[in-house]
Short mmCIF file of C-alpha atoms in Angstrom, two decimals:
data_model
loop_
_atom_site.label_atom_id
_atom_site.label_comp_id
_atom_site.label_asym_id
_atom_site.label_seq_id
_atom_site.Cartn_x
_atom_site.Cartn_y
_atom_site.Cartn_z
CA MET U 1 22.51 25.67 -15.56
CA ASN U 2 23.59 29.01 -14.16
CA GLY U 3 22.01 30.85 -11.28
CA GLY U 4 22.68 28.29 -8.55
CA ILE U 5 19.19 26.76 -8.54
CA ALA U 6 19.35 23.25 -7.12
CA LEU U 7 17.13 20.50 -8.42
CA GLY U 8 13.77 20.69 -6.71
CA GLN U 9 14.48 24.05 -5.13
CA MET U 10 11.56 26.46 -4.97
CA VAL U 11 12.21 29.98 -6.16
CA GLN U 12 10.29 32.84 -4.64
CA PRO U 13 7.96 34.70 -7.01
CA LYS U 14 9.50 37.41 -9.14
CA LYS U 15 7.95 39.41 -11.88
CA VAL U 16 10.89 38.58 -14.10
CA VAL U 17 12.80 35.33 -13.78
CA GLU U 18 16.07 35.46 -15.63
CA MET U 19 18.28 32.43 -16.04
CA GLU U 20 20.29 30.63 -18.65
CA VAL U 21 19.51 27.02 -19.45
CA GLN U 22 22.31 24.79 -20.59
CA GLN U 23 20.50 21.47 -20.29
CA GLY U 24 17.09 20.69 -18.93
CA THR U 25 13.53 21.87 -19.07
CA ILE U 26 12.36 24.87 -17.10
CA HIS U 27 8.96 24.14 -15.73
CA ILE U 28 7.06 27.22 -14.52
CA GLN U 29 4.31 26.27 -12.11
CA HIS U 30 2.30 29.05 -10.49
CA TYR U 31 5.03 30.94 -8.67
CA CYS U 32 7.58 28.14 -8.50
CA VAL U 33 10.36 27.14 -10.87
CA TYR U 34 11.53 23.55 -11.10
CA LEU U 35 14.38 22.09 -13.01
CA ILE U 36 13.45 18.72 -14.45
CA PRO U 37 16.44 16.78 -15.73
CA VAL U 38 16.31 15.51 -19.30
CA ASN U 39 19.22 13.14 -18.94
CA HIS U 40 19.81 10.23 -16.55
CA LYS U 41 22.17 12.04 -14.21
CA PRO U 42 20.98 11.41 -10.65
CA CYS U 43 19.71 14.56 -9.01
CA SER U 44 22.07 15.95 -6.40
CA SER U 45 19.32 16.85 -3.97
CA VAL U 46 15.59 16.41 -3.65
CA GLU U 47 15.29 18.59 -0.61
CA ALA U 48 13.22 21.70 -1.03
CA ILE U 49 12.14 24.68 0.95
CA MET U 50 8.71 23.50 2.01
CA PRO U 51 5.97 25.91 2.91
CA SER U 52 5.16 25.84 6.60
CA LYS U 53 2.31 23.52 7.61
CA PRO U 54 -1.23 24.84 7.37
CA GLU U 55 -2.74 26.27 10.52
CA ILE U 56 -5.60 24.16 11.88
CA LEU U 57 -8.45 26.59 12.54
CA ASN U 58 -10.79 24.07 14.11
CA ARG U 59 -11.83 20.42 14.01
CA GLY U 60 -14.79 18.34 15.04
CA THR U 61 -16.24 14.87 14.60
CA VAL U 62 -18.89 14.70 11.87
CA ALA U 63 -19.66 10.95 11.79
CA ARG U 64 -19.02 7.99 14.02
CA SER U 65 -19.80 4.29 14.02
CA ARG U 66 -18.63 1.38 16.16
CA LEU U 67 -15.38 1.15 14.12
CA PHE U 68 -14.94 4.47 12.34
CA ARG U 69 -14.75 8.16 13.18
CA ALA U 70 -14.63 10.97 10.62
CA ASP U 71 -13.43 14.44 11.61
CA GLU U 72 -13.84 17.67 9.71
CA ILE U 73 -10.84 20.00 9.78
CA HIS U 74 -10.67 23.63 8.74
CA LEU U 75 -7.19 24.68 7.60
CA ARG U 76 -5.48 27.83 6.49
CA PHE U 77 -2.52 27.22 4.20
CA SER U 78 0.58 29.41 4.42
CA ASN U 79 -0.52 31.24 1.26
CA GLY U 80 -3.81 32.22 2.94
CA GLU U 81 -6.01 29.62 1.20
CA VAL U 82 -8.65 28.20 3.54
CA ARG U 83 -10.00 24.66 3.04
CA THR U 84 -12.24 22.21 4.82
CA TYR U 85 -11.24 18.56 4.71
CA GLU U 86 -12.53 15.34 6.21
CA LYS U 87 -10.28 12.63 7.57
CA LEU U 88 -10.78 9.19 9.08
CA CYS U 89 -9.29 8.99 12.55
CA THR U 90 -7.90 6.02 14.42
CA GLY U 91 -8.86 4.98 17.90
CA GLY U 92 -6.53 2.27 19.15
CA PRO U 93 -2.79 2.01 19.71
CA GLY U 94 -1.97 1.05 16.12
CA ALA U 95 -1.50 -1.98 13.90
CA VAL U 96 1.20 -4.34 12.70
CA LEU U 97 1.76 -6.21 9.44
CA ILE U 98 4.17 -9.13 9.62
CA VAL U 99 6.46 -10.61 6.94
CA PRO U 100 6.96 -14.16 8.31
CA LEU U 101 10.05 -15.72 6.72
CA LEU U 102 10.08 -19.49 7.08
CA ASP U 103 13.45 -19.52 5.37
CA GLU U 104 15.31 -17.05 3.19
CA ASN U 105 13.14 -17.82 0.18
CA THR U 106 9.77 -18.65 1.76
CA VAL U 107 7.23 -16.18 3.06
CA LEU U 108 4.04 -17.31 4.82
CA LEU U 109 0.89 -15.66 3.51
CA VAL U 110 -2.67 -15.98 4.76
CA ARG U 111 -5.79 -16.38 2.70
CA GLU U 112 -8.90 -15.06 4.40
CA TYR U 113 -12.21 -13.42 3.71
CA ALA U 114 -12.14 -9.61 3.59
CA VAL U 115 -15.47 -7.87 3.91
CA GLY U 116 -14.11 -4.64 2.34
CA ILE U 117 -13.84 -6.37 -1.03
CA GLU U 118 -16.36 -9.11 -0.16
CA ASP U 119 -13.99 -11.84 -1.31
CA TYR U 120 -11.12 -14.04 -0.20
CA HIS U 121 -7.63 -12.69 -0.81
CA LEU U 122 -4.00 -13.57 -0.17
CA ALA U 123 -1.91 -11.19 1.95
CA LEU U 124 0.51 -10.91 4.83
CA PRO U 125 -0.82 -11.46 8.35
CA LYS U 126 -1.73 -8.34 10.29
CA GLY U 127 -3.76 -7.05 13.18
CA ALA U 128 -4.38 -4.37 15.76
CA MET U 129 -1.98 -3.85 18.65
CA ASP U 130 -3.35 -4.37 22.13
CA LEU U 131 -3.01 -1.68 24.76
CA GLY U 132 0.31 -1.92 26.59
CA GLU U 133 1.83 -4.20 23.95
CA SER U 134 5.04 -3.26 22.17
CA LEU U 135 5.14 -3.29 18.41
CA LEU U 136 7.22 -6.48 18.24
CA GLU U 137 5.09 -8.21 20.91
CA ALA U 138 1.98 -7.43 18.88
CA ALA U 139 3.63 -8.77 15.72
CA ASN U 140 4.59 -12.03 17.42
CA ARG U 141 1.13 -12.49 18.93
CA GLU U 142 -0.60 -11.91 15.61
CA LEU U 143 1.83 -14.34 13.98
CA LYS U 144 0.93 -17.02 16.52
CA GLU U 145 -2.81 -16.36 16.14
CA GLU U 146 -3.00 -16.18 12.36
CA VAL U 147 -0.12 -18.33 11.12
CA GLY U 148 0.59 -20.76 13.97
CA TYR U 149 4.22 -19.75 14.34
CA GLY U 150 6.21 -17.71 16.81
CA ALA U 151 9.37 -15.84 15.82
CA ARG U 152 12.68 -15.80 17.72
CA GLN U 153 13.77 -12.82 15.59
CA LEU U 154 11.66 -9.75 14.84
CA LYS U 155 12.71 -6.44 13.32
CA PHE U 156 10.81 -3.23 12.63
CA LEU U 157 10.99 -2.42 8.93
CA LYS U 158 8.97 0.76 8.35
CA ARG U 159 5.75 2.51 9.26
CA ILE U 160 3.52 3.13 6.25
CA HIS U 161 0.17 4.80 5.76
CA LEU U 162 -2.88 3.69 3.82
CA SER U 163 -3.96 7.01 2.38
CA PRO U 164 -2.23 9.99 4.00
CA ALA U 165 -4.59 12.32 2.13
CA TYR U 166 -7.67 11.35 4.12
CA MET U 167 -6.76 8.70 6.69
CA GLU U 168 -4.78 8.85 9.89
CA HIS U 169 -4.33 5.06 9.74
CA GLY U 170 -0.81 3.68 9.56
CA ILE U 171 0.62 0.20 9.98
CA ASN U 172 4.01 -0.93 11.24
CA LEU U 173 5.80 -3.42 8.98
CA VAL U 174 7.71 -6.08 10.93
CA LEU U 175 10.06 -8.76 9.63
CA ALA U 176 9.85 -12.09 11.49
CA TRP U 177 12.22 -15.02 11.07
CA ASP U 178 13.74 -17.95 12.99
CA LEU U 179 10.19 -19.31 13.33
CA TYR U 180 8.94 -22.17 15.51
CA PRO U 181 5.45 -23.71 15.67
CA GLU U 182 3.24 -22.09 18.30
CA ARG U 183 -0.44 -21.30 18.11
CA LEU U 184 -2.50 -18.84 20.08
CA PRO U 185 -6.27 -18.78 19.70
CA GLY U 186 -7.48 -15.95 17.44
CA ASP U 187 -10.90 -14.49 16.86
CA GLU U 188 -11.30 -15.56 13.25
CA PRO U 189 -14.71 -16.89 12.19
CA GLU U 190 -13.12 -19.75 10.23
CA PRO U 191 -9.61 -21.23 10.03
CA ILE U 192 -7.18 -19.03 8.16
CA GLU U 193 -5.41 -20.80 5.35
CA VAL U 194 -1.63 -20.43 5.55
CA VAL U 195 0.08 -20.34 2.15
CA PRO U 196 3.87 -20.60 1.88
CA TYR U 197 5.19 -18.78 -1.17
CA PRO U 198 8.71 -18.64 -2.61
CA LEU U 199 10.10 -15.10 -2.79
CA ASP U 200 11.88 -15.90 -6.05
CA ARG U 201 8.36 -15.97 -7.53
CA LEU U 202 7.45 -12.56 -6.06
CA LEU U 203 6.56 -10.96 -9.41
CA GLU U 204 4.18 -13.80 -10.25
CA LEU U 205 2.69 -13.39 -6.77
CA VAL U 206 2.05 -9.64 -6.94
CA MET U 207 0.35 -9.95 -10.34
CA ARG U 208 -2.14 -12.57 -9.07
CA PRO U 209 -5.67 -11.16 -9.04
CA ASP U 210 -6.21 -12.46 -5.48
CA VAL U 211 -3.15 -10.50 -4.29
CA CYS U 212 -4.49 -6.95 -4.12
CA GLU U 213 -3.39 -5.37 -0.86
CA GLY U 214 -0.98 -2.51 -1.57
CA ARG U 215 0.73 -2.58 1.82
CA SER U 216 1.43 -6.32 1.57
CA ILE U 217 2.96 -5.82 -1.89
CA ALA U 218 5.13 -2.96 -0.57
CA ALA U 219 6.24 -5.04 2.44
CA LEU U 220 7.12 -8.06 0.30
CA PHE U 221 9.32 -6.04 -2.06
CA MET U 222 11.05 -4.39 0.90
CA ALA U 223 11.57 -7.73 2.65
CA ARG U 224 13.15 -9.15 -0.49
CA GLU U 225 15.57 -6.21 -0.60
CA TRP U 226 16.39 -6.70 3.08
CA LEU U 227 17.06 -10.41 2.52
CA ALA U 228 19.36 -9.49 -0.37
CA GLY U 229 21.31 -7.20 1.98
CA ASN U 230 20.23 -4.04 0.16
CA LEU U 231 18.33 -2.40 3.04
CA SER U 232 20.01 -1.46 6.27
CA LEU U 233 17.60 -1.16 9.19
CA GLU U 234 18.24 0.55 12.46
CA SER U 235 18.29 -1.82 15.42
CA THR U 236 15.06 -1.77 17.41
CA MET N 1 5.44 -37.13 1.41
CA ASN N 2 3.01 -39.94 0.60
CA GLY N 3 -0.73 -39.62 0.35
CA GLY N 4 -0.85 -37.20 -2.58
CA ILE N 5 -1.48 -34.05 -0.55
CA ALA N 6 -0.32 -31.00 -2.50
CA LEU N 7 1.22 -28.01 -0.83
CA GLY N 8 -1.50 -25.73 0.45
CA GLN N 9 -4.23 -28.27 -0.21
CA MET N 10 -7.01 -28.44 2.35
CA VAL N 11 -7.98 -31.86 3.59
CA GLN N 12 -11.53 -32.56 4.66
CA PRO N 13 -11.97 -33.39 8.36
CA LYS N 14 -11.49 -36.98 9.37
CA LYS N 15 -11.47 -38.52 12.78
CA VAL N 16 -8.18 -40.17 11.97
CA VAL N 17 -5.69 -38.61 9.58
CA GLU N 18 -3.06 -41.09 8.50
CA MET N 19 -0.05 -40.08 6.47
CA GLU N 20 3.66 -40.58 6.30
CA VAL N 21 5.96 -37.59 6.49
CA GLN N 22 9.27 -37.76 4.70
CA GLN N 23 10.21 -34.11 4.98
CA GLY N 24 8.22 -31.16 6.21
CA THR N 25 6.08 -30.07 9.09
CA ILE N 26 2.48 -31.14 9.39
CA HIS N 27 0.46 -28.26 10.64
CA ILE N 28 -2.97 -29.21 12.00
CA GLN N 29 -5.27 -26.23 12.11
CA HIS N 30 -8.85 -26.79 13.22
CA TYR N 31 -10.09 -29.12 10.49
CA CYS N 32 -7.45 -28.39 7.88
CA VAL N 33 -4.05 -29.90 7.27
CA TYR N 34 -1.29 -27.88 5.67
CA LEU N 35 2.13 -28.93 4.57
CA ILE N 36 4.69 -26.23 5.28
CA PRO N 37 8.00 -26.85 3.52
CA VAL N 38 11.16 -26.80 5.60
CA ASN N 39 13.51 -26.64 2.65
CA HIS N 40 13.82 -24.09 -0.18
CA LYS N 41 12.07 -26.13 -2.83
CA PRO N 42 9.52 -23.87 -4.55
CA CYS N 43 6.00 -25.02 -3.90
CA SER N 44 4.37 -26.60 -6.90
CA SER N 45 1.00 -25.06 -6.25
CA VAL N 46 -0.50 -22.52 -3.90
CA GLU N 47 -4.04 -23.14 -5.00
CA ALA N 48 -6.39 -24.45 -2.39
CA ILE N 49 -9.96 -25.53 -2.12
CA MET N 50 -11.40 -22.37 -0.65
CA PRO N 51 -14.54 -22.38 1.42
CA SER N 52 -17.46 -20.79 -0.38
CA LYS N 53 -17.99 -17.09 0.32
CA PRO N 54 -20.00 -16.11 3.38
CA GLU N 55 -23.67 -15.44 2.83
CA ILE N 56 -24.61 -11.79 3.37
CA LEU N 57 -27.62 -11.83 5.67
CA ASN N 58 -28.24 -8.09 5.59
CA ARG N 59 -26.49 -4.73 5.34
CA GLY N 60 -27.20 -1.12 6.16
CA THR N 61 -25.50 2.23 6.48
CA VAL N 62 -24.55 3.10 10.06
CA ALA N 63 -22.65 6.39 9.59
CA ARG N 64 -22.27 8.93 6.83
CA SER N 65 -20.44 12.20 6.31
CA ARG N 66 -19.81 14.36 3.26
CA LEU N 67 -16.91 12.09 2.20
CA PHE N 68 -17.38 8.78 3.99
CA ARG N 69 -20.01 6.08 4.39
CA ALA N 70 -19.77 3.13 6.76
CA ASP N 71 -21.97 0.08 6.28
CA GLU N 72 -22.65 -2.71 8.72
CA ILE N 73 -22.84 -6.19 7.23
CA HIS N 74 -24.14 -9.38 8.82
CA LEU N 75 -22.51 -12.49 7.40
CA ARG N 76 -22.84 -16.24 7.80
CA PHE N 77 -19.65 -18.13 7.00
CA SER N 78 -19.80 -21.52 5.32
CA ASN N 79 -19.06 -23.20 8.67
CA GLY N 80 -22.15 -21.58 10.19
CA GLU N 81 -20.34 -18.82 12.11
CA VAL N 82 -22.24 -15.53 12.06
CA ARG N 83 -20.41 -12.21 12.32
CA THR N 84 -21.16 -8.51 12.07
CA TYR N 85 -18.57 -6.34 10.34
CA GLU N 86 -18.30 -2.69 9.38
CA LYS N 87 -16.79 -1.51 6.13
CA LEU N 88 -16.08 1.83 4.50
CA CYS N 89 -17.82 2.14 1.17
CA THR N 90 -16.87 4.14 -1.89
CA GLY N 91 -19.11 6.50 -3.73
CA GLY N 92 -17.51 7.59 -7.00
CA PRO N 93 -16.24 5.79 -10.08
CA GLY N 94 -12.79 5.03 -8.62
CA ALA N 95 -9.30 6.42 -8.42
CA VAL N 96 -5.98 6.32 -10.24
CA LEU N 97 -2.37 6.49 -9.11
CA ILE N 98 0.16 7.39 -11.77
CA VAL N 99 3.85 6.42 -12.08
CA PRO N 100 5.14 9.25 -14.35
CA LEU N 101 8.42 8.20 -15.96
CA LEU N 102 10.36 11.16 -17.31
CA ASP N 103 12.97 8.74 -18.59
CA GLU N 104 13.84 5.15 -17.79
CA ASN N 105 15.53 6.12 -14.55
CA THR N 106 13.52 9.16 -13.42
CA VAL N 107 10.13 9.12 -11.74
CA LEU N 108 8.24 12.33 -10.95
CA LEU N 109 6.94 12.49 -7.39
CA VAL N 110 4.78 15.15 -5.77
CA ARG N 111 5.19 16.67 -2.35
CA GLU N 112 1.96 17.94 -0.86
CA TYR N 113 0.15 18.40 2.40
CA ALA N 114 -1.93 15.42 3.56
CA VAL N 115 -4.53 16.09 6.21
CA GLY N 116 -4.71 12.39 7.20
CA ILE N 117 -1.22 12.58 8.68
CA GLU N 118 -1.28 16.39 9.10
CA ASP N 119 2.07 16.77 7.38
CA TYR N 120 3.73 17.10 3.97
CA HIS N 121 4.81 13.89 2.29
CA LEU N 122 6.33 12.65 -0.95
CA ALA N 123 4.31 10.24 -3.10
CA LEU N 124 3.10 9.47 -6.59
CA PRO N 125 0.38 11.69 -8.07
CA LYS N 126 -3.17 10.38 -7.77
CA GLY N 127 -6.79 11.40 -7.83
CA ALA N 128 -10.39 10.44 -8.27
CA MET N 129 -11.78 9.50 -11.67
CA ASP N 130 -14.50 11.70 -13.09
CA LEU N 131 -17.78 10.20 -14.25
CA GLY N 132 -17.57 8.98 -17.84
CA GLU N 133 -13.79 9.10 -17.89
CA SER N 134 -11.75 6.02 -18.74
CA LEU N 135 -9.01 4.91 -16.38
CA LEU N 136 -6.22 6.08 -18.68
CA GLU N 137 -7.98 9.40 -19.40
CA ALA N 138 -8.25 10.03 -15.67
CA ALA N 139 -4.57 9.18 -15.19
CA ASN N 140 -3.51 11.61 -17.92
CA ARG N 141 -5.73 14.39 -16.58
CA GLU N 142 -4.41 14.00 -13.03
CA LEU N 143 -0.87 13.98 -14.40
CA LYS N 144 -1.50 17.27 -16.19
CA GLU N 145 -3.13 18.82 -13.11
CA GLU N 146 -0.64 17.70 -10.49
CA VAL N 147 2.65 17.34 -12.35
CA GLY N 148 2.31 19.59 -15.39
CA TYR N 149 2.95 16.83 -17.91
CA GLY N 150 0.85 14.84 -20.31
CA ALA N 151 1.76 11.31 -21.38
CA ARG N 152 1.76 9.92 -24.91
CA GLN N 153 1.98 6.41 -23.46
CA LEU N 154 -0.12 5.07 -20.60
CA LYS N 155 -0.52 1.49 -19.41
CA PHE N 156 -2.65 -0.08 -16.70
CA LEU N 157 -0.41 -1.87 -14.20
CA LYS N 158 -2.66 -3.31 -11.46
CA ARG N 159 -5.62 -2.53 -9.26
CA ILE N 160 -4.76 -2.57 -5.57
CA HIS N 161 -6.74 -2.07 -2.39
CA LEU N 162 -5.97 -0.02 0.70
CA SER N 163 -7.29 -2.37 3.34
CA PRO N 164 -9.47 -5.16 1.96
CA ALA N 165 -10.44 -6.13 5.51
CA TYR N 166 -12.56 -3.04 6.14
CA MET N 167 -12.47 -0.79 3.06
CA GLU N 168 -14.02 -1.12 -0.36
CA HIS N 169 -11.55 1.47 -1.69
CA GLY N 170 -9.18 0.45 -4.46
CA ILE N 171 -6.91 2.40 -6.75
CA ASN N 172 -5.75 1.69 -10.30
CA LEU N 173 -2.00 1.91 -10.84
CA VAL N 174 -1.07 3.40 -14.23
CA LEU N 175 2.36 3.72 -15.84
CA ALA N 176 2.87 6.93 -17.83
CA TRP N 177 5.81 7.67 -20.10
CA ASP N 178 6.77 9.58 -23.23
CA LEU N 179 5.87 12.77 -21.35
CA TYR N 180 5.44 16.31 -22.69
CA PRO N 181 4.80 19.52 -20.78
CA GLU N 182 1.10 20.32 -20.46
CA ARG N 183 -0.71 21.79 -17.50
CA LEU N 184 -4.38 21.67 -16.59
CA PRO N 185 -5.70 23.68 -13.65
CA GLY N 186 -6.20 21.56 -10.53
CA ASP N 187 -8.03 22.26 -7.30
CA GLU N 188 -5.00 22.27 -5.01
CA PRO N 189 -4.87 24.93 -2.30
CA GLU N 190 -1.19 25.64 -2.99
CA PRO N 191 1.21 24.69 -5.77
CA ILE N 192 2.28 21.05 -5.66
CA GLU N 193 6.03 20.60 -5.60
CA VAL N 194 7.21 18.19 -8.29
CA VAL N 195 10.27 16.14 -7.28
CA PRO N 196 12.16 14.08 -9.88
CA TYR N 197 13.81 11.05 -8.31
CA PRO N 198 16.19 8.51 -9.84
CA LEU N 199 14.86 4.95 -9.69
CA ASP N 200 18.35 3.59 -9.08
CA ARG N 201 17.99 5.22 -5.65
CA LEU N 202 14.60 3.60 -4.97
CA LEU N 203 15.68 1.91 -1.72
CA GLU N 204 16.94 5.20 -0.32
CA LEU N 205 13.63 6.76 -1.38
CA VAL N 206 11.33 4.21 0.26
CA MET N 207 13.23 4.44 3.56
CA ARG N 208 12.83 8.23 3.76
CA PRO N 209 10.55 9.22 6.64
CA ASP N 210 8.57 11.55 4.36
CA VAL N 211 7.83 8.63 2.00
CA CYS N 212 5.13 6.73 3.86
CA GLU N 213 2.36 5.84 1.44
CA GLY N 214 2.21 2.05 1.01
CA ARG N 215 0.52 2.11 -2.39
CA SER N 216 3.15 4.50 -3.82
CA ILE N 217 5.93 2.24 -2.53
CA ALA N 218 4.24 -0.81 -4.08
CA ALA N 219 3.75 1.00 -7.41
CA LEU N 220 7.38 2.19 -7.54
CA PHE N 221 8.77 -1.31 -7.00
CA MET N 222 6.43 -2.71 -9.65
CA ALA N 223 7.33 0.06 -12.11
CA ARG N 224 11.02 -0.67 -11.62
CA GLU N 225 10.39 -4.35 -12.42
CA TRP N 226 8.40 -3.39 -15.49
CA LEU N 227 11.20 -1.10 -16.68
CA ALA N 228 13.66 -3.96 -16.19
CA GLY N 229 11.48 -6.15 -18.42
CA ASN N 230 10.51 -8.48 -15.57
CA LEU N 231 6.75 -7.80 -15.61
CA SER N 232 4.59 -8.56 -18.59
CA LEU N 233 1.38 -6.57 -18.68
CA GLU N 234 -1.68 -7.30 -20.73
CA SER N 235 -2.39 -4.67 -23.35
CA THR N 236 -5.17 -2.28 -22.37
#
């Protein structure tokens, strides 16, 4: 393709856009032009000139309960569009989700009742961080409370969000291995069932109807890639 | 191990538990006994005798905004423990998240502003279902609105939840392929940037700081397994 337009690059509006196409589909979207590849050649760049962030005109809390707070936010986008959105805000210092690896092919899951779906389900252990606690300290404490193991090795994997579109809530994924039995009392209403599961049956696991938590599924796939040596993590 | 206790099986409380251990760790947790394997042998079963679901004593709405509703629920667990929880409830008919496959190695992502994190991010297209719309119809409509493509082939992948512990919200993952250009007007405040990404660079993608949505990461890994022929889906 001539014209020097990189894949994903946004082109400023023109009344007439002139270019020659050698291979690909030109996709005109409002005032942007995208090149979508039709062959399998990896794109050379996915970076783009992003519009600047919307200006926050004002915000205020519109609903609050013991656990939740919803804020309303008025925004002006860089193109002048004004919108009003609601978002759920967090209160505490954050949360951790742990991938406890008993050995290189066994992950420890927990089965517990979840009031959101009003059913039992199978997922990775997780919990809120306490004030003053580091991310890895919180992960090890939750592991001891929910699974009955401590970890001699812990590593931050990635911070992910539940629904960036309307929730502030994120959770920090932590790998835990070199485990040893240690239990701390938790605040669960009934004993949590600990379920060891072989990672070489991960696809069977994620298709189970009682495995339904998106962030646990994401963390399990990422942990498997890390175990296979395909993910390099920065030291924490 | 003698005694016929299967992996993950729950044993009813006894004053004296007698068993012989040949290999493994016996993990006594309140009134349950679990066998956690210490070697790599895949567990033969992860099914367990689950306690019956808690009885819902009463529920009521404690906070409400234009978009959100929080309910308080009083529960009695099967062991007699009584707890009060809050959960976020959904209103509409549900939501869909689409994995648009331009070819067998190219997924189409969207970059848009998300007020939850107050930043732009890169994720799969998604949206709320309209009343009366089927799941696959909603997926195709959202695809046309956000990405500018329609799909001749659509397949339900899995329903996942954001946070089963305190949210009712789920989303239906849908694979879309055999795409053709077609645009429907959406309600976005500014044009959505469409970013093609090669699936053979999935690990690089999920480690990008602007890729932070857990459900998109889960869906991308599952789509890659489906493309590789490792996931069999029921016909919809």
